[in-house]
Amino acid sequence: MKQAGQIALTPFPHTDLSGSKLRPVLLLRKASQRFDDWLVCMVSSQLNQAEAGLDEFLLPEQPDFIKTGLKVPSLLRLSRLAVLDGGLLKGAIGAIDPDRLRRIRQRLGHWLAGEIKT
């Protein structure tokens, strides 16, 4: 069963829509009550692409890293969002801590409101 906070694999679209790449995503929340659509953010191992003040690092020394199912230090790219049909999600590999999910959602809200500059 899908739920917010899970990390799942899915084909994630390139920003220019030239294709997609199978990659992990974080399920932020269900986007529709009528459809199996999910708001997700991309997970990347390219730590150097972090948007300061917005993106979230997932590092092996953090308490919930082992639960994520990720094999390398990674980055939650909050500026790389998509709404995807739940049928595209290839299954959960892990999850983040509920407190981390809450903080990420709050940060995303502040970013959307223009309170965080990138």
C-alpha positions as a printed NumPy array, in Angstrom:
array([[  0.   ,   0.   ,   0.   ],
       [  1.366,   3.399,  -0.972],
       [  1.728,   6.076,   1.674],
       [  3.393,   9.444,   2.097],
       [  6.979,   9.16 ,   3.272],
       [  7.761,   6.077,   1.202],
       [ 10.603,   5.991,  -1.272],
       [  9.649,   4.13 ,  -4.437],
       [ 11.144,   3.556,  -7.869],
       [  9.511,   5.073, -10.94 ],
       [ 10.349,   6.436, -14.37 ],
       [ 10.862,  10.145, -13.554],
       [ 10.554,  12.613, -16.449],
       [ 13.425,  14.863, -17.518],
       [ 12.514,  18.533, -17.155],
       [ 12.597,  19.001, -20.945],
       [ 10.314,  15.931, -21.367],
       [ 12.886,  14.321, -23.673],
       [ 12.535,  11.068, -21.75 ],
       [ 12.663,   9.644, -18.271],
       [ 14.966,   7.671, -16.016],
       [ 14.109,   4.974, -13.476],
       [ 14.937,   6.56 , -10.161],
       [ 13.82 ,   6.738,  -6.556],
       [ 11.202,   9.297,  -5.57 ],
       [  9.747,  10.374,  -2.243],
       [  5.955,  10.194,  -2.011],
       [  4.998,  13.552,  -0.491],
       [  1.226,  13.108,  -0.495],
       [ -1.662,  11.68 ,  -2.444],
       [ -2.64 ,  14.363,  -4.947],
       [ -6.241,  13.316,  -5.568],
       [ -9.042,  11.638,  -3.678],
       [-10.576,  10.352,  -6.926],
       [ -7.446,   9.05 ,  -8.63 ],
       [ -4.306,   7.195,  -7.596],
       [ -2.108,  10.256,  -8.272],
       [  0.861,  11.135,  -6.068],
       [  2.932,  14.272,  -5.587],
       [  6.546,  13.106,  -5.537],
       [ 10.001,  14.627,  -5.478],
       [ 13.061,  13.242,  -7.17 ],
       [ 15.817,  11.557,  -5.159],
       [ 19.333,  12.045,  -6.539],
       [ 22.813,  10.915,  -5.609],
       [ 24.227,  14.137,  -7.123],
       [ 24.775,  15.963,  -3.83 ],
       [ 26.478,  18.868,  -5.6  ],
       [ 23.12 ,  19.819,  -7.186],
       [ 21.543,  20.76 ,  -3.851],
       [ 19.46 ,  23.933,  -3.719],
       [ 20.61 ,  25.576,  -0.485],
       [ 17.823,  25.985,   2.051],
       [ 15.413,  23.801,   0.081],
       [ 16.731,  20.325,  -0.702],
       [ 17.227,  17.708,   2.017],
       [ 20.271,  15.463,   2.393],
       [ 19.834,  11.775,   3.219],
       [ 23.154,  10.686,   4.702],
       [ 24.314,   7.341,   6.182],
       [ 25.031,   8.937,   9.572],
       [ 21.403,  10.086,   9.954],
       [ 19.183,   7.843,  12.113],
       [ 16.552,   7.099,   9.431],
       [ 18.953,   6.535,   6.495],
       [ 18.953,   2.741,   6.843],
       [ 15.133,   2.723,   6.536],
       [ 15.219,   4.609,   3.211],
       [ 16.51 ,   1.621,   1.251],
       [ 19.028,   3.885,  -0.472],
       [ 22.548,   2.569,  -0.96 ],
       [ 24.429,   5.875,  -1.256],
       [ 24.172,   9.377,   0.241],
       [ 21.324,  11.107,  -1.55 ],
       [ 19.396,  14.313,  -1.921],
       [ 15.659,  14.972,  -1.847],
       [ 15.259,  17.455,  -4.724],
       [ 12.248,  19.471,  -3.537],
       [ 12.46 ,  21.687,  -6.613],
       [ 11.994,  18.594,  -8.814],
       [  8.352,  17.704,  -8.264],
       [  5.931,  15.672, -10.344],
       [  2.427,  14.272, -10.026],
       [  2.498,  10.65 , -11.131],
       [ -0.109,   7.94 , -11.5  ],
       [  0.358,   5.442,  -8.691],
       [  0.535,   2.655, -11.269],
       [  3.927,   4.021, -12.365],
       [  5.395,   3.452,  -8.907],
       [  7.37 ,   0.211,  -9.039],
       [  7.173,  -0.51 ,  -5.335],
       [  8.564,   0.969,  -2.155],
       [ 12.22 ,   0.437,  -1.297],
       [ 11.996,   2.209,   2.065],
       [ 10.711,   5.266,   3.875],
       [ 11.793,   8.357,   5.762],
       [ 10.928,   9.192,   9.344],
       [  7.487,  10.854,   9.814],
       [  9.098,  13.861,  11.534],
       [ 11.401,  14.379,   8.547],
       [  8.407,  14.177,   6.182],
       [  6.587,  16.827,   8.239],
       [  9.625,  19.162,   8.125],
       [ 10.001,  18.634,   4.369],
       [  6.344,  19.437,   3.737],
       [  6.64 ,  22.601,   5.832],
       [  9.767,  23.668,   3.956],
       [  8.078,  22.982,   0.63 ],
       [  5.127,  25.123,   1.699],
       [  7.447,  27.996,   2.634],
       [  9.192,  27.65 ,  -0.741],
       [  5.894,  27.689,  -2.628],
       [  4.86 ,  30.801,  -0.694],
       [  8.088,  32.531,  -1.835],
       [  9.57 ,  32.586,   1.653],
       [ 12.598,  30.514,   0.596],
       [ 14.664,  31.864,  -2.298],
       [ 16.516,  29.479,  -4.61 ]])
